[in-house]
């Protein structure tokens, strides 16, 4: 049964996943920003579920964190 | 080994997946547009890999097509 996810819940859950993966790699938000080229403020908003980013940003994040893009949506 | 996907390749592959799922459901682009609320021109650009859409748009598309968002990135 595909539970209808609200946009807010969907973004918050992805944000938690990004944070978990970042911390598992021992990266600070600054370090992830440096490695990915995504601004630190965007990373903060992403991890809080406050940024509805694009697929290209998701791809860069996934590659920086060493996972497949779909893994960031495995929520 | 995580192959580094170019943005273009990534978006084109997602577009093909959306088109395959839409056609499997017997939906025209117009019908998918009606059901999802996403404009037909955006659907055309998405399926051609020419639109770097947001996660929220991906969520709406996935729910309309009856799949999980991550399935659209299973490329």
mmCIF file of C-alpha atoms in Angstrom:
data_model
loop_
_atom_site.group_PDB
_atom_site.id
_atom_site.type_symbol
_atom_site.label_atom_id
_atom_site.label_comp_id
_atom_site.label_asym_id
_atom_site.label_seq_id
_atom_site.Cartn_x
_atom_site.Cartn_y
_atom_site.Cartn_z
ATOM 1 C CA UNK A 1 0.000 0.000 0.000
ATOM 2 C CA UNK A 2 1.643 3.265 -1.103
ATOM 3 C CA UNK A 3 1.077 5.555 1.874
ATOM 4 C CA UNK A 4 0.326 9.040 0.624
ATOM 5 C CA UNK A 5 3.244 11.035 1.929
ATOM 6 C CA UNK A 6 2.779 14.704 2.552
ATOM 7 C CA UNK A 7 5.448 16.849 0.974
ATOM 8 C CA UNK A 8 6.560 18.057 4.413
ATOM 9 C CA UNK A 9 6.923 14.507 5.755
ATOM 10 C CA UNK A 10 8.736 13.415 2.607
ATOM 11 C CA UNK A 11 11.266 16.281 2.781
ATOM 12 C CA UNK A 12 11.789 15.890 6.542
ATOM 13 C CA UNK A 13 12.463 12.169 6.169
ATOM 14 C CA UNK A 14 14.969 12.721 3.356
ATOM 15 C CA UNK A 15 16.654 15.383 5.492
ATOM 16 C CA UNK A 16 17.086 12.939 8.364
ATOM 17 C CA UNK A 17 18.541 10.378 5.964
ATOM 18 C CA UNK A 18 21.071 12.897 4.608
ATOM 19 C CA UNK A 19 22.078 13.849 8.158
ATOM 20 C CA UNK A 20 22.437 10.189 9.197
ATOM 21 C CA UNK A 21 24.618 9.375 6.186
ATOM 22 C CA UNK A 22 26.702 12.542 6.652
ATOM 23 C CA UNK A 23 27.351 11.744 10.311
ATOM 24 C CA UNK A 24 28.109 8.102 9.476
ATOM 25 C CA UNK A 25 30.866 9.398 7.205
ATOM 26 C CA UNK A 26 32.111 11.634 10.018
ATOM 27 C CA UNK A 27 31.484 14.749 7.984
ATOM 28 C CA UNK A 28 30.438 18.079 9.461
ATOM 29 C CA UNK A 29 27.935 20.196 7.528
ATOM 30 C CA UNK A 30 30.882 22.441 6.556
ATOM 31 C CA UNK A 31 32.822 19.460 5.218
ATOM 32 C CA UNK A 32 29.830 18.161 3.239
ATOM 33 C CA UNK A 33 29.393 21.673 1.859
ATOM 34 C CA UNK A 34 33.054 21.839 0.820
ATOM 35 C CA UNK A 35 32.999 18.386 -0.791
ATOM 36 C CA UNK A 36 29.671 18.787 -2.580
ATOM 37 C CA UNK A 37 29.782 22.435 -3.533
ATOM 38 C CA UNK A 38 26.342 22.869 -2.008
ATOM 39 C CA UNK A 39 26.195 25.834 0.366
ATOM 40 C CA UNK A 40 26.156 25.093 4.064
ATOM 41 C CA UNK A 41 22.909 27.016 4.521
ATOM 42 C CA UNK A 42 21.269 24.775 1.897
ATOM 43 C CA UNK A 43 22.592 21.680 3.688
ATOM 44 C CA UNK A 44 21.165 22.957 6.998
ATOM 45 C CA UNK A 45 17.757 23.605 5.360
ATOM 46 C CA UNK A 46 17.876 20.234 3.544
ATOM 47 C CA UNK A 47 18.615 18.299 6.736
ATOM 48 C CA UNK A 48 15.752 20.151 8.474
ATOM 49 C CA UNK A 49 13.403 19.219 5.646
ATOM 50 C CA UNK A 50 12.937 22.881 4.771
ATOM 51 C CA UNK A 51 14.351 22.786 1.245
ATOM 52 C CA UNK A 52 12.546 21.271 -1.730
ATOM 53 C CA UNK A 53 15.710 20.690 -3.721
ATOM 54 C CA UNK A 54 16.092 19.568 -7.302
ATOM 55 C CA UNK A 55 17.080 16.142 -8.612
ATOM 56 C CA UNK A 56 20.508 17.519 -9.648
ATOM 57 C CA UNK A 57 21.196 18.628 -6.063
ATOM 58 C CA UNK A 58 20.064 15.200 -4.829
ATOM 59 C CA UNK A 59 22.479 13.560 -7.296
ATOM 60 C CA UNK A 60 25.447 15.656 -6.109
ATOM 61 C CA UNK A 61 24.609 14.919 -2.468
ATOM 62 C CA UNK A 62 24.286 11.194 -3.122
ATOM 63 C CA UNK A 63 27.584 11.025 -4.978
ATOM 64 C CA UNK A 64 29.341 13.016 -2.238
ATOM 65 C CA UNK A 65 27.914 10.687 0.420
ATOM 66 C CA UNK A 66 28.839 7.640 -1.684
ATOM 67 C CA UNK A 67 25.327 6.310 -2.129
ATOM 68 C CA UNK A 68 22.871 5.983 -4.988
ATOM 69 C CA UNK A 69 20.372 8.859 -5.366
ATOM 70 C CA UNK A 70 17.504 6.438 -4.761
ATOM 71 C CA UNK A 71 19.043 5.564 -1.373
ATOM 72 C CA UNK A 72 18.353 9.118 -0.187
ATOM 73 C CA UNK A 73 14.673 8.541 -0.968
ATOM 74 C CA UNK A 74 14.582 5.125 0.716
ATOM 75 C CA UNK A 75 12.596 6.625 3.547
ATOM 76 C CA UNK B 1 31.144 0.997 -7.430
ATOM 77 C CA UNK B 2 28.919 4.080 -7.671
ATOM 78 C CA UNK B 3 29.207 5.175 -11.293
ATOM 79 C CA UNK B 4 29.385 8.937 -11.423
ATOM 80 C CA UNK B 5 26.256 9.880 -13.283
ATOM 81 C CA UNK B 6 26.209 13.086 -15.224
ATOM 82 C CA UNK B 7 23.222 15.259 -14.463
ATOM 83 C CA UNK B 8 22.029 14.947 -18.068
ATOM 84 C CA UNK B 9 22.228 11.146 -18.014
ATOM 85 C CA UNK B 10 20.507 11.026 -14.637
ATOM 86 C CA UNK B 11 17.590 13.230 -15.761
ATOM 87 C CA UNK B 12 17.227 11.416 -19.099
ATOM 88 C CA UNK B 13 17.100 8.027 -17.371
ATOM 89 C CA UNK B 14 14.461 9.213 -14.890
ATOM 90 C CA UNK B 15 12.472 10.618 -17.815
ATOM 91 C CA UNK B 16 12.491 7.259 -19.580
ATOM 92 C CA UNK B 17 11.346 5.575 -16.349
ATOM 93 C CA UNK B 18 8.432 8.010 -15.962
ATOM 94 C CA UNK B 19 7.399 7.435 -19.573
ATOM 95 C CA UNK B 20 7.603 3.636 -19.196
ATOM 96 C CA UNK B 21 5.479 3.686 -16.031
ATOM 97 C CA UNK B 22 2.966 6.121 -17.572
ATOM 98 C CA UNK B 23 2.556 3.948 -20.668
ATOM 99 C CA UNK B 24 2.306 0.798 -18.531
ATOM 100 C CA UNK B 25 -0.670 2.441 -16.823
ATOM 101 C CA UNK B 26 -2.151 3.255 -20.227
ATOM 102 C CA UNK B 27 -2.031 6.974 -19.488
ATOM 103 C CA UNK B 28 -1.441 9.633 -22.108
ATOM 104 C CA UNK B 29 0.673 12.665 -21.156
ATOM 105 C CA UNK B 30 -2.564 14.650 -20.993
ATOM 106 C CA UNK B 31 -4.103 12.104 -18.598
ATOM 107 C CA UNK B 32 -1.015 12.089 -16.367
ATOM 108 C CA UNK B 33 -1.137 15.882 -16.390
ATOM 109 C CA UNK B 34 -4.813 15.872 -15.377
ATOM 110 C CA UNK B 35 -4.300 13.300 -12.616
ATOM 111 C CA UNK B 36 -1.110 14.821 -11.188
ATOM 112 C CA UNK B 37 -1.778 18.503 -11.631
ATOM 113 C CA UNK B 38 1.607 18.834 -13.315
ATOM 114 C CA UNK B 39 1.384 20.724 -16.605
ATOM 115 C CA UNK B 40 1.624 18.687 -19.788
ATOM 116 C CA UNK B 41 4.581 20.744 -20.981
ATOM 117 C CA UNK B 42 6.439 19.894 -17.787
ATOM 118 C CA UNK B 43 5.638 16.207 -18.277
ATOM 119 C CA UNK B 44 6.946 16.374 -21.859
ATOM 120 C CA UNK B 45 10.173 18.064 -20.656
ATOM 121 C CA UNK B 46 10.503 15.610 -17.734
ATOM 122 C CA UNK B 47 10.145 12.559 -19.990
ATOM 123 C CA UNK B 48 12.754 14.033 -22.370
ATOM 124 C CA UNK B 49 15.137 14.564 -19.462
ATOM 125 C CA UNK B 50 15.047 18.301 -19.998
ATOM 126 C CA UNK B 51 13.557 19.313 -16.641
ATOM 127 C CA UNK B 52 15.489 19.288 -13.361
ATOM 128 C CA UNK B 53 12.379 19.012 -11.208
ATOM 129 C CA UNK B 54 12.064 19.235 -7.457
ATOM 130 C CA UNK B 55 11.536 16.419 -4.953
ATOM 131 C CA UNK B 56 7.932 17.567 -4.398
ATOM 132 C CA UNK B 57 7.183 17.173 -8.117
ATOM 133 C CA UNK B 58 8.836 13.735 -8.049
ATOM 134 C CA UNK B 59 6.607 12.785 -5.087
ATOM 135 C CA UNK B 60 3.409 13.846 -6.882
ATOM 136 C CA UNK B 61 4.448 11.947 -10.023
ATOM 137 C CA UNK B 62 5.291 8.808 -8.051
ATOM 138 C CA UNK B 63 1.995 8.858 -6.167
ATOM 139 C CA UNK B 64 0.054 9.430 -9.403
ATOM 140 C CA UNK B 65 1.875 6.522 -11.056
ATOM 141 C CA UNK B 66 1.349 4.358 -7.968
ATOM 142 C CA UNK B 67 5.006 3.801 -7.152
ATOM 143 C CA UNK B 68 7.409 4.923 -4.441
ATOM 144 C CA UNK B 69 9.444 8.059 -5.214
ATOM 145 C CA UNK B 70 12.636 6.032 -4.975
ATOM 146 C CA UNK B 71 11.342 3.751 -7.754
ATOM 147 C CA UNK B 72 11.530 6.682 -10.180
ATOM 148 C CA UNK B 73 15.237 6.992 -9.344
ATOM 149 C CA UNK B 74 15.878 3.248 -9.674
ATOM 150 C CA UNK B 75 17.695 3.877 -12.909
#
